Tab-separated table of C-alpha atoms and ligand atoms in Angstrom:
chain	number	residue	atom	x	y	z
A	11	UNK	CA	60.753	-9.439	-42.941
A	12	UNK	CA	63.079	-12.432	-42.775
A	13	UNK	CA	66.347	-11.740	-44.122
A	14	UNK	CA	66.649	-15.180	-45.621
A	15	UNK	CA	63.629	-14.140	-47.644
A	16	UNK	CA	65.191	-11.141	-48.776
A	17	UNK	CA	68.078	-13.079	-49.992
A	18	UNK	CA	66.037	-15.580	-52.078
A	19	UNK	CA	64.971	-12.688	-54.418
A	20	UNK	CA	66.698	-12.200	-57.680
A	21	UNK	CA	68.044	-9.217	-56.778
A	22	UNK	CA	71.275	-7.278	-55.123
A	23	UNK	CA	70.645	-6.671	-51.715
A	24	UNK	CA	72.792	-3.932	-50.098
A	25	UNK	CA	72.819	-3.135	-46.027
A	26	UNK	CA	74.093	-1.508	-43.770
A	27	UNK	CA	75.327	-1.891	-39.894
A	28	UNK	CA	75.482	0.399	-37.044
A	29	UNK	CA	76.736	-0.044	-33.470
A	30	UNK	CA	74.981	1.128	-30.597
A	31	UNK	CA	75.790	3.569	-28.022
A	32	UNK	CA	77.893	3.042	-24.854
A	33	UNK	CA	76.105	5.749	-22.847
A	34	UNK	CA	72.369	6.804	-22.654
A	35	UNK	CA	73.379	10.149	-23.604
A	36	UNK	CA	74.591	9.430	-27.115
A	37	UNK	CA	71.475	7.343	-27.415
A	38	UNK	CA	69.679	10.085	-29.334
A	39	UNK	CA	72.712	11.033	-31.651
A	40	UNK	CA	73.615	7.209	-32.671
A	41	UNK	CA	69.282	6.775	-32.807
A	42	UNK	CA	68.825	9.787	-35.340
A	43	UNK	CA	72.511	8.698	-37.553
A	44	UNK	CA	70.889	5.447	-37.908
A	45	UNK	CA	67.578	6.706	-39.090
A	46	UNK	CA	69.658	9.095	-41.889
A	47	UNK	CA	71.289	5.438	-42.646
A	48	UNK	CA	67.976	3.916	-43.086
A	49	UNK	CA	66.233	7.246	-45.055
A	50	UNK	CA	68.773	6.065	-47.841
A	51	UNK	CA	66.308	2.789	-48.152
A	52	UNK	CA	69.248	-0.658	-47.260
A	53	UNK	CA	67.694	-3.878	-47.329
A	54	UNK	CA	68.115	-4.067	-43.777
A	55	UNK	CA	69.951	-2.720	-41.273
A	56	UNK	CA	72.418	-4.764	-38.295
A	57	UNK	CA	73.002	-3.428	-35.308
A	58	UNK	CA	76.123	-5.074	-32.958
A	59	UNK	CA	76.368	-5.878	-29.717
A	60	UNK	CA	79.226	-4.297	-27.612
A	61	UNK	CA	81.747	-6.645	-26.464
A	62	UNK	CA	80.649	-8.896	-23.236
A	63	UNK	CA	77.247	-7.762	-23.421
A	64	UNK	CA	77.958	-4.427	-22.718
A	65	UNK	CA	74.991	-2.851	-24.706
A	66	UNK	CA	72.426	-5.473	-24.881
A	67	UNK	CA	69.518	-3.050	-23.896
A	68	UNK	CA	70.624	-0.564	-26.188
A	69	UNK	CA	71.102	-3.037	-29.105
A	70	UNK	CA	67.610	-4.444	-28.447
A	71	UNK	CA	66.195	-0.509	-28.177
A	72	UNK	CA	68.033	0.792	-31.249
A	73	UNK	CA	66.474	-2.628	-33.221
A	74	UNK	CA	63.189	-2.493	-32.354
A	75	UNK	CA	63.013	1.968	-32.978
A	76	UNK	CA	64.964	1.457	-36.013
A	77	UNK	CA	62.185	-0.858	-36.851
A	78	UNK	CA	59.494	0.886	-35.891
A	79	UNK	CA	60.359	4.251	-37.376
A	80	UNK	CA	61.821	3.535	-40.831
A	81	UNK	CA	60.317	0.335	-41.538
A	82	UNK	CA	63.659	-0.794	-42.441
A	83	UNK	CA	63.863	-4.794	-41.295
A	84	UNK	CA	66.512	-4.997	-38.770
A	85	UNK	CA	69.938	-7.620	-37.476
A	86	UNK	CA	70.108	-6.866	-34.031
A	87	UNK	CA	73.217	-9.049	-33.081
A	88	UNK	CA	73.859	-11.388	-29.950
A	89	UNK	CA	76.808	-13.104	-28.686
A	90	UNK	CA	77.879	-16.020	-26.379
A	91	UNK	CA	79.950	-14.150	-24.573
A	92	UNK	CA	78.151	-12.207	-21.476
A	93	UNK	CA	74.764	-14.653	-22.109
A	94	UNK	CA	73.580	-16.724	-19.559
A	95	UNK	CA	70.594	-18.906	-20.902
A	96	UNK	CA	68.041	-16.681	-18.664
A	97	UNK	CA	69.646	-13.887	-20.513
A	98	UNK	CA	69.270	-15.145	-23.691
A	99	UNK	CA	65.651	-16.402	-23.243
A	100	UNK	CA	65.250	-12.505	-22.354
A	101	UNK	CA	66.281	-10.971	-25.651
A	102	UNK	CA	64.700	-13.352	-28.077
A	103	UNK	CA	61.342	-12.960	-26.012
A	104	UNK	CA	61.977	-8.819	-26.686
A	105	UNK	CA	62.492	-9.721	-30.489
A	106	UNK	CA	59.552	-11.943	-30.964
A	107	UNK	CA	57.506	-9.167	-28.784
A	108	UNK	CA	58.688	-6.717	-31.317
A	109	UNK	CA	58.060	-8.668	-34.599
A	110	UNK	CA	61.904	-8.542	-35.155
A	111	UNK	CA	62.219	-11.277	-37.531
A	112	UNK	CA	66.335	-11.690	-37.907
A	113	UNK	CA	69.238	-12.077	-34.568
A	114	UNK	CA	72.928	-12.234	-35.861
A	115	UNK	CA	74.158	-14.896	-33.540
A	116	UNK	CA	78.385	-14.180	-32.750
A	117	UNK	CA	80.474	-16.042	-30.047
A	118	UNK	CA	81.868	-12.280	-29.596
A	119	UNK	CA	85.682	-11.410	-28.315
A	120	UNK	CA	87.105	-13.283	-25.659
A	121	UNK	CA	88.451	-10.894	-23.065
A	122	UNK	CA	91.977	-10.504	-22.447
A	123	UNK	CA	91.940	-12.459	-18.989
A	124	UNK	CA	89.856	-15.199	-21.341
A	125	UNK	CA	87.676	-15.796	-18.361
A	126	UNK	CA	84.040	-15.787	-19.475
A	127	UNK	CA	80.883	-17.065	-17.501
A	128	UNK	CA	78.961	-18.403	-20.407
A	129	UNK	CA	76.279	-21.114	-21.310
A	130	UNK	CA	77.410	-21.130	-25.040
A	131	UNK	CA	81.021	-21.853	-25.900
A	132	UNK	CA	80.898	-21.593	-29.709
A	133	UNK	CA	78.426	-19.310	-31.848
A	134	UNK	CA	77.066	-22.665	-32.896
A	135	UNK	CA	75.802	-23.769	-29.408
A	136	UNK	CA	73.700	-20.459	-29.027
A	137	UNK	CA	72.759	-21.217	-32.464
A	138	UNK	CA	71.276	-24.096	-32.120
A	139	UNK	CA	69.666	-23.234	-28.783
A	140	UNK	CA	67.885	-20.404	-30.560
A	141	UNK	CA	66.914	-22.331	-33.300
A	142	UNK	CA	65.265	-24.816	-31.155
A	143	UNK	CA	62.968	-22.129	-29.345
A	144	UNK	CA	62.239	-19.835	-32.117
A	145	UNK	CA	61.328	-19.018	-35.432
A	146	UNK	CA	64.122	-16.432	-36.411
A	147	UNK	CA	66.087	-16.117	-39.082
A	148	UNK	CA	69.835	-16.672	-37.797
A	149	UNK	CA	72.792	-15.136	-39.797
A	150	UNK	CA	76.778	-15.924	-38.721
A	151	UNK	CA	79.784	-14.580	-39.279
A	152	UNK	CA	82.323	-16.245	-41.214
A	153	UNK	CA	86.228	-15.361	-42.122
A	154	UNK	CA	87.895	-15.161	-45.722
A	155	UNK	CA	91.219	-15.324	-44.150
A	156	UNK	CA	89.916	-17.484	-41.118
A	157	UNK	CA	89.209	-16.916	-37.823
A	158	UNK	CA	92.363	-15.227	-35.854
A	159	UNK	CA	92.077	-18.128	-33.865
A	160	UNK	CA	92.287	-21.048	-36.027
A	161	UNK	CA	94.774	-23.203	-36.357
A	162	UNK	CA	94.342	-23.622	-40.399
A	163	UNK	CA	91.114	-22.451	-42.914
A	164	UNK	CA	90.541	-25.944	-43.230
A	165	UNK	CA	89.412	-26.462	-39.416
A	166	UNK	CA	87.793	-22.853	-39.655
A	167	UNK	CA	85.731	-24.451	-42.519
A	168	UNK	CA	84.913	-27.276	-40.515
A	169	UNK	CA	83.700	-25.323	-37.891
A	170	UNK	CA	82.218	-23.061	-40.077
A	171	UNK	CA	80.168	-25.820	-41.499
A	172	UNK	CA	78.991	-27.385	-37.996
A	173	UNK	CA	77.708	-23.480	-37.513
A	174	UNK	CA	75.326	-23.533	-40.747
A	175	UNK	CA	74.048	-27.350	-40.024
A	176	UNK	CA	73.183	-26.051	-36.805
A	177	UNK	CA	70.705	-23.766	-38.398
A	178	UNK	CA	72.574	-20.508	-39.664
A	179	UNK	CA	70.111	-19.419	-42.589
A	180	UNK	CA	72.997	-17.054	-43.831
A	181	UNK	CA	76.382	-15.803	-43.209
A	182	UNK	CA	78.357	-12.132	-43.537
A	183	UNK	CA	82.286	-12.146	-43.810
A	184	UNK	CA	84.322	-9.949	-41.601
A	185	UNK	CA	85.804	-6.929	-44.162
A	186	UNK	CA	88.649	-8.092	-46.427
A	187	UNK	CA	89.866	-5.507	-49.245
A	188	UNK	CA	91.093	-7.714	-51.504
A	189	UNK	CA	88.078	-9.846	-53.365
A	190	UNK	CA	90.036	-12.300	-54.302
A	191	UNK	CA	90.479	-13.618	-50.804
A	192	UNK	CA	86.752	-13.409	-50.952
A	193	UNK	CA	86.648	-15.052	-54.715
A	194	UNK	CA	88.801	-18.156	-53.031
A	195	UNK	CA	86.981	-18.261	-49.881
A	196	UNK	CA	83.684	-18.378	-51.792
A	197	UNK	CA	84.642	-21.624	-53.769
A	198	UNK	CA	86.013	-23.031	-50.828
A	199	UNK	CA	82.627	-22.789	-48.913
A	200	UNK	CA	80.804	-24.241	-51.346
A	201	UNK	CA	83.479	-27.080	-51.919
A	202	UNK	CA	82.978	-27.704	-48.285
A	203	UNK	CA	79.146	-28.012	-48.509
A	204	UNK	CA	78.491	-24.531	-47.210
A	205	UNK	CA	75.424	-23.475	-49.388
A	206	UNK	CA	73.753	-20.518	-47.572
A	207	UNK	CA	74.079	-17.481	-48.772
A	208	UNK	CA	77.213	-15.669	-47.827
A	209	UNK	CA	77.245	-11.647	-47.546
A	210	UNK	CA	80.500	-9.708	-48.961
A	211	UNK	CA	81.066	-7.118	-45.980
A	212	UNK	CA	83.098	-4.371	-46.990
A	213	UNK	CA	84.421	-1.545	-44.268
A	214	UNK	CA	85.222	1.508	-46.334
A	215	UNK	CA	88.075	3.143	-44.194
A	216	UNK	CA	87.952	6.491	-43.938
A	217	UNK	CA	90.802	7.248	-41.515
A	218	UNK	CA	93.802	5.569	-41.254
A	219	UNK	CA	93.342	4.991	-37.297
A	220	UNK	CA	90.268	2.649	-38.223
A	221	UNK	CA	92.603	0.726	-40.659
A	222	UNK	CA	95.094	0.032	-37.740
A	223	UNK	CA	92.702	-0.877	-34.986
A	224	UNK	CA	90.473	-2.967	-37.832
A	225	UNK	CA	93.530	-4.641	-38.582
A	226	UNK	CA	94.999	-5.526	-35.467
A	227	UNK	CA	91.703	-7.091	-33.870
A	228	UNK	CA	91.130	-9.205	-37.229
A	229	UNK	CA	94.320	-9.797	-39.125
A	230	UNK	CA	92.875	-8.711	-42.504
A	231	UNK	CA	95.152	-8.283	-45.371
A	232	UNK	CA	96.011	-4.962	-46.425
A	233	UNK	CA	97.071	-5.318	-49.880
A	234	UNK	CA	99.711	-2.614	-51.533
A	235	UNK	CA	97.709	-1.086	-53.402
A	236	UNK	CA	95.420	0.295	-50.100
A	237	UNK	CA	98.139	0.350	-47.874
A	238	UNK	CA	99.418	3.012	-50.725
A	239	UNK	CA	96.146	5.075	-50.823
A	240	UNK	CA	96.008	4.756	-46.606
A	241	UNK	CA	99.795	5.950	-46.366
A	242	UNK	CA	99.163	8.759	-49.034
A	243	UNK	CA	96.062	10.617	-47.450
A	244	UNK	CA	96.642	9.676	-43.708
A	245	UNK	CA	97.122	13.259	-43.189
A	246	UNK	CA	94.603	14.341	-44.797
A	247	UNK	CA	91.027	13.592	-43.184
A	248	UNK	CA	89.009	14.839	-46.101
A	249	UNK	CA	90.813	13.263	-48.637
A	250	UNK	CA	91.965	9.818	-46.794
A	251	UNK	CA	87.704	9.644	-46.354
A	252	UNK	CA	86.890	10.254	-49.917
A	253	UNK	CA	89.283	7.929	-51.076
A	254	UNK	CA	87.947	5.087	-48.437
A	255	UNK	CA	84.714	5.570	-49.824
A	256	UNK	CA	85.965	5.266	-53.799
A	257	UNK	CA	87.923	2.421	-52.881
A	258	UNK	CA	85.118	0.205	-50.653
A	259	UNK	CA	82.814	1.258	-53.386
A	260	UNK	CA	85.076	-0.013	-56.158
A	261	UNK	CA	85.454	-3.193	-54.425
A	262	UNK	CA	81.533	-3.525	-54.312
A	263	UNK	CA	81.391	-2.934	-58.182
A	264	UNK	CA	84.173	-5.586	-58.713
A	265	UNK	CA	82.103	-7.601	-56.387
A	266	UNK	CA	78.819	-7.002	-58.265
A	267	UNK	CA	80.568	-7.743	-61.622
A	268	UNK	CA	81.773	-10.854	-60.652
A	269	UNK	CA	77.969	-11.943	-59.571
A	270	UNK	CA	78.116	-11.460	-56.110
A	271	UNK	CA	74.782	-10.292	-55.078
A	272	UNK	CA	74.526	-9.314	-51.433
A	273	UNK	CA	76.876	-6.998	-50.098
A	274	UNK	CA	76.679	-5.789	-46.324
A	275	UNK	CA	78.612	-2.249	-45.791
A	276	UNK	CA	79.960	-1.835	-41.941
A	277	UNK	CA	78.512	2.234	-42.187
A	278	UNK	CA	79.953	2.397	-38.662
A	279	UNK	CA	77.090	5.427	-37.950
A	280	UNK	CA	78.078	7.414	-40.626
A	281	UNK	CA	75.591	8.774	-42.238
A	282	UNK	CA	77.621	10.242	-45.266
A	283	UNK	CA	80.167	7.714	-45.671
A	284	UNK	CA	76.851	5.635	-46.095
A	285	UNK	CA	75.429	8.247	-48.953
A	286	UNK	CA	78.606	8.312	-50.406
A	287	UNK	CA	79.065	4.886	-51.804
A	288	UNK	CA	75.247	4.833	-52.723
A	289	UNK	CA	76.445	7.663	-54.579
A	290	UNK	CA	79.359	6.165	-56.642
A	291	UNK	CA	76.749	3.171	-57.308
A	292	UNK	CA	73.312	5.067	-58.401
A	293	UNK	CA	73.218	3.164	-61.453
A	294	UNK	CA	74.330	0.099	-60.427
A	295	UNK	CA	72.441	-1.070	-57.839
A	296	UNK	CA	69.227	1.000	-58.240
B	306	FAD	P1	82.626	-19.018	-33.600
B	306	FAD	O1	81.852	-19.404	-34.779
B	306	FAD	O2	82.251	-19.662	-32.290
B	306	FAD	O3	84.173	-19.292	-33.913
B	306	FAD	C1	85.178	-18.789	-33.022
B	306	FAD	C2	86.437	-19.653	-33.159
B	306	FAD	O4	86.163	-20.951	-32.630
B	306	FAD	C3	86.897	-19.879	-34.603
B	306	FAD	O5	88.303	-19.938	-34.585
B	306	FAD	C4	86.306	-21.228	-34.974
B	306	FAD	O6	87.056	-21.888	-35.973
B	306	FAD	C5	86.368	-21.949	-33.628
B	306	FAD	N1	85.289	-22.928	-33.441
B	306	FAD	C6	83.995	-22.801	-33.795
B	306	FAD	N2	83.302	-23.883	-33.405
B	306	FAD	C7	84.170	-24.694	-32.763
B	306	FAD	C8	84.068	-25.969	-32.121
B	306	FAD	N3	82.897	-26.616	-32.068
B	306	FAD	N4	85.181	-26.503	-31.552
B	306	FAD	C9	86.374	-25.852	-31.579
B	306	FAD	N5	86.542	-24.654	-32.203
B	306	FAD	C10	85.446	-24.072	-32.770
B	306	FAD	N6	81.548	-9.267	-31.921
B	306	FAD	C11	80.795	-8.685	-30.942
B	306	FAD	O7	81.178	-8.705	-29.753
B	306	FAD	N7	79.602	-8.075	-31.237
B	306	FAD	C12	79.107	-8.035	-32.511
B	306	FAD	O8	78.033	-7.469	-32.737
B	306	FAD	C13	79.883	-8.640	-33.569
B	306	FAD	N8	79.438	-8.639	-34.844
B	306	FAD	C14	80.166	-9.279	-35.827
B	306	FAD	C15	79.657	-9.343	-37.139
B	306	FAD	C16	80.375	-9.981	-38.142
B	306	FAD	C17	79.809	-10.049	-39.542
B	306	FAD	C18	81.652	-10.554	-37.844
B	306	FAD	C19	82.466	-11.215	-38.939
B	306	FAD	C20	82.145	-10.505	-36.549
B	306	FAD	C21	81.436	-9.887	-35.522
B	306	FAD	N9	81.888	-9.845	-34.203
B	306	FAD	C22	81.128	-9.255	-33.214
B	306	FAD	C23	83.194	-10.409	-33.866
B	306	FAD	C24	83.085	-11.892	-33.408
B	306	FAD	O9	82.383	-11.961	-32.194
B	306	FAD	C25	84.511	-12.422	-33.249
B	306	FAD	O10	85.141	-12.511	-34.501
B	306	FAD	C26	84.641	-13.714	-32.455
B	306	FAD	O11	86.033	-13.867	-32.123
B	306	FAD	C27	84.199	-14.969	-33.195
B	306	FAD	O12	82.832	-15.006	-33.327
B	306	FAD	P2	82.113	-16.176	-34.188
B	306	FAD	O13	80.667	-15.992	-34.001
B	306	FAD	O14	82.659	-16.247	-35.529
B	306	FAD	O15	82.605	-17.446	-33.308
């Protein structure tokens, strides 16, 4: 099912995303964590794609099993970075074969040396490329703070536009934990003629090593109040991951409350992290 389908419906959507493995041998063990994800019934599941390409087969696998075993309609993701236009051609041609209706379509991280062999400079170019070839439903990825790269939001906005007007049926944010940076990025899309729908995604932290590393690759505020909770419990696994959980699930409820209707949750494999905030929202969202 196409996710901009989904969206249309006058209802909240809630999904989840998973990464895939590095290694064959954890193939199994990230395959049968997603499946527990997708037992719990998301709207649809994402799966990434490891920097530079590094797991397009296993991306493509987990997407198309996922799909195949749980019904669940899947994201697999794609980026510029580490695609060649062969390459490309290659992956949608597996996703058509497959009946895989959606591709997330990311530049992806430059690498440090910033020397890539690419066809696609900017998410948009693969965009439209795909767009031209294909039926899929495209999502992007957009930035409530903006883009670690960009100069101001106002260019990021810009930019961001040129992305959905080159066919981007939706768009997920990268995790923020504040809504109000979400609230203010929200009105700002729309000011700027950005009228797709755009996906909340919230990353419930659950240690407080994911906070730093999160942090340092995207520059997301951490406001006092978290940085309180994260400080408080860092020594304490079980309790630093129950409070992650009642924190990204209050921000969901907040979210909800304030009529924001499609939230994406990065689940990161974890199956109970995943059950957990369906939990705290039983009566909320189902
Ligand atoms: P772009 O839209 O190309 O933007 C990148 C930068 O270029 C921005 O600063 C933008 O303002 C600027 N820009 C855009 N167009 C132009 C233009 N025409 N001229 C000049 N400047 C321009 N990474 C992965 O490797 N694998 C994944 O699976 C993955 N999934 C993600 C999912 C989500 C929801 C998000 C938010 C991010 C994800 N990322 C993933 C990370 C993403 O690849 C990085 O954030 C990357 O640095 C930017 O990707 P983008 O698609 O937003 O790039």
């Amino acid at each position: 099912m196409k996710i901009s389908k989904l969206l249309e419906e006058d209802k909240i959507t809630l999904s989840f995303e998973v990464f895939p493995p590095k290694r064959a041998e954890s193939f199994d063990a990230v395959k049968n964590a997603s499946e527990t994800i997708a037992s719990f019934h998301p709207d649809f599941m994402s799966v990434t794609y490891g920097a530079g390409g590094s797991t397009a087969g296993f991306t493509a696998e987990l997407a198309a099993e996922l799909k195949k075993d749980t019904g669940v309609p899947v994201l697999p993701h794609l980026t510029c970075v580490g695609s060649s236009k062969e390459h490309v051609d290659h992956m949608v041609e597996t996703y058509v074969n497959e009946q895989i209706d959606n591709i997330m379509v990311l530049r992806g991280d430059l690498p440090s040396d910033g020397i890539v062999e690419h066809d696609f400079e900017h998410a948009s170019d693969l965009i439209a490329y795909i767009k031209e070839k294909t039926d899929l439903c495209i999502g992007g990825a957009c930035y409530p703070e903006g883009h670690v790269e960009s100069r101001n939001k106002n260019m990021d906005l810009k930019y961001l536009k040129a992305k959905v007007d080159a066919g981007c049926d939706f768009l997920t944010t990268q995790m923020f934990f504040d809504n109000n940076i979400f609230y203010n990025f929200l009105y700002r899309a729309r000011e700027a003629g950005i009228n797709v729908p755009i996906l909340a995604g919230i990353m419930p932290i659950t240690n407080a090593k994911q906070l730093a590393r999160s942090v340092a690759l995207s520059g997301t505020n951490v406001p006092e109040r978290f940085r309180a909770i994260v400080d408080t419990f860092a020594d304490h696994p079980a309790a630093m991951k129950q409070a992650g959980i009642v924190y990204a699930s209050e921000q969901i409820i907040d979210l909800i409350a304030n009529g924001v209707k499609h939230i994406h949750v990065y689940s990161m494999n974890k199956p109970d992290v995943a059950e957990g905030i369906l939990n705290n929202l039983s009566e909320i969202i189902r």
